[in-house]
Amino acid sequence: MIRSDRRSWPLAIGLSMLAGYVDAIGFQQLGGYFVSFMSGNGTMLALGLATRDRAVHGVAMLAALLVLFVAGVMAGTLVRLLMPRGGQSAVLAGVAALLALAAAVGGRAALSMAAAMGAANATFERDGEVSIGVTYMTGTLVKIGQHLARMLTGRTRWAWLPYLLLWIGFVAGASLGALGFALWHLAALWGGVAGAMVAALVAWHLSRVD
């Protein structure tokens, strides 16, 4: 993140907040399954397969979420490859569309939240690799720890700060998502649709400035 243009930091933090918001709604709507935290889903899938404590439906749900997340990453990456200049805004418009599908239809369509979160990770790329993972908060905490250690040895000073803001954004978004779901249930996801559309407009503006 520290190697990225600082103009993109607010967009990255906003997308991290969006990811937390959607993950909190998805977790409650889907009965304890994540739509952006795939490490957690992978652990639960392994436990379900190894111990058979979970019903077949639960294992199938976890597998579907993992597959849809990867499919979202693939779709977002393909858009970025085919649209080098306007790809960011196109990806985020797709994220908004997937979230709108989940909000409008519900049921199994709610699984599209995982695809949306996968696609969101294709927003920031450098040399074909993700440069800022907007849903990968474990990696963000690792970066905070690494740069704090480097600060203590005098090698950097504030390099940890943007990662901390990214993590705070995710937690703040998750708190808002939990509150929104308590008030409006899955309809709270329309707030995520609006957030994704705003992010798409910001990305479009940044691409024109460049």
CSV table of C-alpha atoms in Angstrom, one decimal:
chain,number,residue,atom,x,y,z
A,1,MET,CA,0.0,0.0,0.0
A,2,ILE,CA,2.8,2.4,0.8
A,3,ARG,CA,4.1,2.0,-2.8
A,4,SER,CA,0.7,3.1,-4.2
A,5,ASP,CA,-0.2,6.6,-5.2
A,6,ARG,CA,-1.5,8.3,-2.0
A,7,ARG,CA,-4.5,9.6,-4.0
A,8,SER,CA,-5.7,6.0,-4.0
A,9,TRP,CA,-5.5,5.5,-0.2
A,10,PRO,CA,-9.0,7.0,0.5
A,11,LEU,CA,-10.5,4.7,-2.1
A,12,ALA,CA,-8.7,1.7,-0.6
A,13,ILE,CA,-9.8,2.5,2.9
A,14,GLY,CA,-13.4,3.0,1.7
A,15,LEU,CA,-13.3,-0.4,-0.1
A,16,SER,CA,-12.0,-1.9,3.1
A,17,MET,CA,-15.0,-0.4,4.9
A,18,LEU,CA,-17.3,-1.7,2.3
A,19,ALA,CA,-15.8,-5.2,2.7
A,20,GLY,CA,-16.3,-5.1,6.4
A,21,TYR,CA,-19.9,-3.9,6.0
A,22,VAL,CA,-20.8,-6.6,3.5
A,23,ASP,CA,-19.0,-9.3,5.5
A,24,ALA,CA,-21.0,-8.5,8.6
A,25,ILE,CA,-24.3,-8.6,6.7
A,26,GLY,CA,-23.3,-11.8,4.9
A,27,PHE,CA,-22.2,-13.5,8.1
A,28,GLN,CA,-25.6,-12.9,9.7
A,29,GLN,CA,-27.7,-13.6,6.6
A,30,LEU,CA,-25.9,-16.8,5.8
A,31,GLY,CA,-25.9,-18.2,9.3
A,32,GLY,CA,-22.3,-17.8,10.4
A,33,TYR,CA,-20.4,-18.0,7.0
A,34,PHE,CA,-18.1,-15.3,5.7
A,35,VAL,CA,-18.3,-13.6,2.3
A,36,SER,CA,-14.9,-11.9,2.4
A,37,PHE,CA,-12.9,-13.8,5.1
A,38,MET,CA,-12.0,-16.9,3.1
A,39,SER,CA,-9.4,-18.1,5.5
A,40,GLY,CA,-12.2,-18.6,8.1
A,41,ASN,CA,-14.3,-20.4,5.6
A,42,GLY,CA,-11.4,-22.6,4.6
A,43,THR,CA,-10.9,-23.6,8.3
A,44,MET,CA,-14.6,-24.3,8.8
A,45,LEU,CA,-14.7,-26.4,5.6
A,46,ALA,CA,-11.7,-28.4,6.8
A,47,LEU,CA,-13.3,-29.0,10.2
A,48,GLY,CA,-16.5,-30.0,8.5
A,49,LEU,CA,-14.8,-32.5,6.2
A,50,ALA,CA,-12.5,-33.9,8.9
A,51,THR,CA,-14.9,-34.2,11.9
A,52,ARG,CA,-18.3,-34.4,10.1
A,53,ASP,CA,-19.7,-32.1,12.8
A,54,ARG,CA,-21.3,-30.0,10.1
A,55,ALA,CA,-24.2,-31.0,7.9
A,56,VAL,CA,-23.7,-31.7,4.2
A,57,HIS,CA,-25.5,-28.4,3.5
A,58,GLY,CA,-23.0,-26.5,5.6
A,59,VAL,CA,-20.0,-28.0,3.8
A,60,ALA,CA,-21.6,-27.3,0.4
A,61,MET,CA,-22.3,-23.7,1.4
A,62,LEU,CA,-18.7,-23.2,2.4
A,63,ALA,CA,-17.4,-24.7,-0.8
A,64,ALA,CA,-19.8,-22.5,-2.8
A,65,LEU,CA,-18.6,-19.4,-1.1
A,66,LEU,CA,-14.9,-20.3,-1.7
A,67,VAL,CA,-15.6,-21.0,-5.4
A,68,LEU,CA,-17.6,-17.9,-5.9
A,69,PHE,CA,-15.0,-15.7,-4.2
A,70,VAL,CA,-12.3,-17.1,-6.6
A,71,ALA,CA,-14.6,-16.7,-9.5
A,72,GLY,CA,-15.1,-13.0,-8.5
A,73,VAL,CA,-11.3,-12.5,-8.4
A,74,MET,CA,-11.0,-14.1,-11.8
A,75,ALA,CA,-13.8,-11.9,-13.3
A,76,GLY,CA,-12.3,-8.7,-11.8
A,77,THR,CA,-8.8,-9.6,-13.0
A,78,LEU,CA,-10.1,-10.2,-16.5
A,79,VAL,CA,-11.8,-6.9,-16.6
A,80,ARG,CA,-8.6,-5.2,-15.4
A,81,LEU,CA,-6.6,-7.0,-18.1
A,82,LEU,CA,-9.0,-6.1,-20.9
A,83,MET,CA,-9.5,-2.5,-19.7
A,84,PRO,CA,-6.1,-1.2,-18.5
A,85,ARG,CA,-7.4,2.4,-18.0
A,86,GLY,CA,-11.0,2.2,-16.9
A,87,GLY,CA,-10.9,-1.2,-15.3
A,88,GLN,CA,-11.1,-0.1,-11.7
A,89,SER,CA,-14.4,1.7,-12.1
A,90,ALA,CA,-15.8,-1.2,-14.3
A,91,VAL,CA,-14.8,-3.7,-11.6
A,92,LEU,CA,-16.5,-1.7,-8.9
A,93,ALA,CA,-19.7,-1.2,-11.0
A,94,GLY,CA,-19.7,-5.0,-11.2
A,95,VAL,CA,-19.3,-5.3,-7.4
A,96,ALA,CA,-22.3,-3.0,-7.1
A,97,ALA,CA,-24.4,-5.1,-9.5
A,98,LEU,CA,-23.6,-8.3,-7.6
A,99,LEU,CA,-24.5,-6.7,-4.3
A,100,ALA,CA,-27.7,-5.4,-5.8
A,101,LEU,CA,-28.6,-8.9,-6.9
A,102,ALA,CA,-28.1,-10.2,-3.4
A,103,ALA,CA,-30.2,-7.4,-1.9
A,104,ALA,CA,-33.0,-7.7,-4.4
A,105,VAL,CA,-33.4,-11.5,-4.7
A,106,GLY,CA,-32.0,-12.8,-1.5
A,107,GLY,CA,-32.0,-16.6,-1.0
A,108,ARG,CA,-29.2,-18.3,-2.8
A,109,ALA,CA,-28.5,-15.1,-4.7
A,110,ALA,CA,-27.1,-13.8,-1.4
A,111,LEU,CA,-24.0,-16.0,-2.2
A,112,SER,CA,-23.2,-13.4,-4.9
A,113,MET,CA,-21.8,-11.3,-2.0
A,114,ALA,CA,-18.7,-13.6,-2.0
A,115,ALA,CA,-18.2,-13.0,-5.8
A,116,ALA,CA,-18.5,-9.3,-5.2
A,117,MET,CA,-15.9,-9.3,-2.5
A,118,GLY,CA,-13.6,-11.4,-4.6
A,119,ALA,CA,-13.9,-9.0,-7.5
A,120,ALA,CA,-13.2,-6.0,-5.2
A,121,ASN,CA,-9.7,-7.4,-4.6
A,122,ALA,CA,-8.9,-6.8,-8.3
A,123,THR,CA,-9.4,-3.0,-7.8
A,124,PHE,CA,-5.7,-2.4,-7.0
A,125,GLU,CA,-3.2,-4.3,-9.1
A,126,ARG,CA,0.5,-3.9,-10.0
A,127,ASP,CA,2.3,-6.1,-12.5
A,128,GLY,CA,-0.6,-8.6,-12.5
A,129,GLU,CA,-0.6,-8.9,-8.7
A,130,VAL,CA,-2.9,-7.5,-6.0
A,131,SER,CA,-1.2,-4.4,-4.6
A,132,ILE,CA,-3.8,-3.6,-1.9
A,133,GLY,CA,-6.0,-6.4,-0.6
A,134,VAL,CA,-9.2,-4.8,0.6
A,135,THR,CA,-10.5,-7.9,2.2
A,136,TYR,CA,-7.3,-9.5,3.4
A,137,MET,CA,-7.1,-8.1,7.0
A,138,THR,CA,-4.7,-10.8,8.3
A,139,GLY,CA,-2.1,-9.6,5.8
A,140,THR,CA,-2.9,-6.0,6.8
A,141,LEU,CA,-2.1,-6.9,10.5
A,142,VAL,CA,1.1,-8.5,9.4
A,143,LYS,CA,2.1,-5.4,7.6
A,144,ILE,CA,1.3,-3.3,10.6
A,145,GLY,CA,3.5,-5.5,12.8
A,146,GLN,CA,6.4,-5.5,10.2
A,147,HIS,CA,6.4,-1.7,9.8
A,148,LEU,CA,6.2,-1.1,13.5
A,149,ALA,CA,9.2,-3.3,14.0
A,150,ARG,CA,11.0,-1.3,11.2
A,151,MET,CA,10.1,1.9,12.9
A,152,LEU,CA,11.6,0.7,16.2
A,153,THR,CA,14.9,0.1,14.3
A,154,GLY,CA,14.8,3.5,12.7
A,155,ARG,CA,14.2,2.2,9.2
A,156,THR,CA,10.8,3.7,8.6
A,157,ARG,CA,8.6,6.1,10.5
A,158,TRP,CA,4.9,6.2,9.5
A,159,ALA,CA,4.8,3.3,7.0
A,160,TRP,CA,2.5,1.3,9.3
A,161,LEU,CA,-0.2,4.1,9.4
A,162,PRO,CA,-2.0,3.4,6.1
A,163,TYR,CA,-2.3,-0.3,7.0
A,164,LEU,CA,-3.8,0.7,10.3
A,165,LEU,CA,-6.3,2.9,8.6
A,166,LEU,CA,-7.2,0.1,6.2
A,167,TRP,CA,-7.8,-2.2,9.2
A,168,ILE,CA,-9.8,0.4,11.1
A,169,GLY,CA,-11.9,1.0,8.0
A,170,PHE,CA,-12.8,-2.7,7.8
A,171,VAL,CA,-13.7,-2.9,11.5
A,172,ALA,CA,-15.8,0.3,11.2
A,173,GLY,CA,-17.6,-1.0,8.2
A,174,ALA,CA,-18.3,-4.3,9.9
A,175,SER,CA,-19.8,-2.4,12.9
A,176,LEU,CA,-22.0,-0.5,10.5
A,177,GLY,CA,-23.0,-3.7,8.7
A,178,ALA,CA,-24.0,-5.4,12.0
A,179,LEU,CA,-26.1,-2.4,13.0
A,180,GLY,CA,-27.7,-2.1,9.5
A,181,PHE,CA,-28.6,-5.8,9.5
A,182,ALA,CA,-30.2,-5.5,12.9
A,183,LEU,CA,-32.4,-2.7,11.6
A,184,TRP,CA,-33.1,-3.6,8.0
A,185,HIS,CA,-31.9,-7.2,7.6
A,186,LEU,CA,-30.7,-7.9,4.0
A,187,ALA,CA,-32.1,-4.6,2.8
A,188,ALA,CA,-29.1,-3.0,4.5
A,189,LEU,CA,-27.1,-4.3,1.6
A,190,TRP,CA,-28.4,-1.5,-0.5
A,191,GLY,CA,-26.1,0.7,1.5
A,192,GLY,CA,-23.2,-1.4,0.2
A,193,VAL,CA,-24.5,-1.0,-3.4
A,194,ALA,CA,-24.5,2.8,-2.9
A,195,GLY,CA,-21.0,2.6,-1.5
A,196,ALA,CA,-19.7,0.5,-4.4
A,197,MET,CA,-21.2,2.9,-6.9
A,198,VAL,CA,-19.6,5.9,-5.1
A,199,ALA,CA,-16.3,4.0,-5.2
A,200,ALA,CA,-16.7,3.3,-9.0
A,201,LEU,CA,-17.2,7.1,-9.6
A,202,VAL,CA,-14.1,7.9,-7.5
A,203,ALA,CA,-12.1,5.3,-9.4
A,204,TRP,CA,-13.3,6.8,-12.7
A,205,HIS,CA,-12.3,10.3,-11.6
A,206,LEU,CA,-8.8,9.1,-10.6
A,207,SER,CA,-8.4,7.4,-14.0
A,208,ARG,CA,-9.2,10.6,-15.8
A,209,VAL,CA,-6.8,12.6,-13.6
A,210,ASP,CA,-4.0,10.2,-14.6
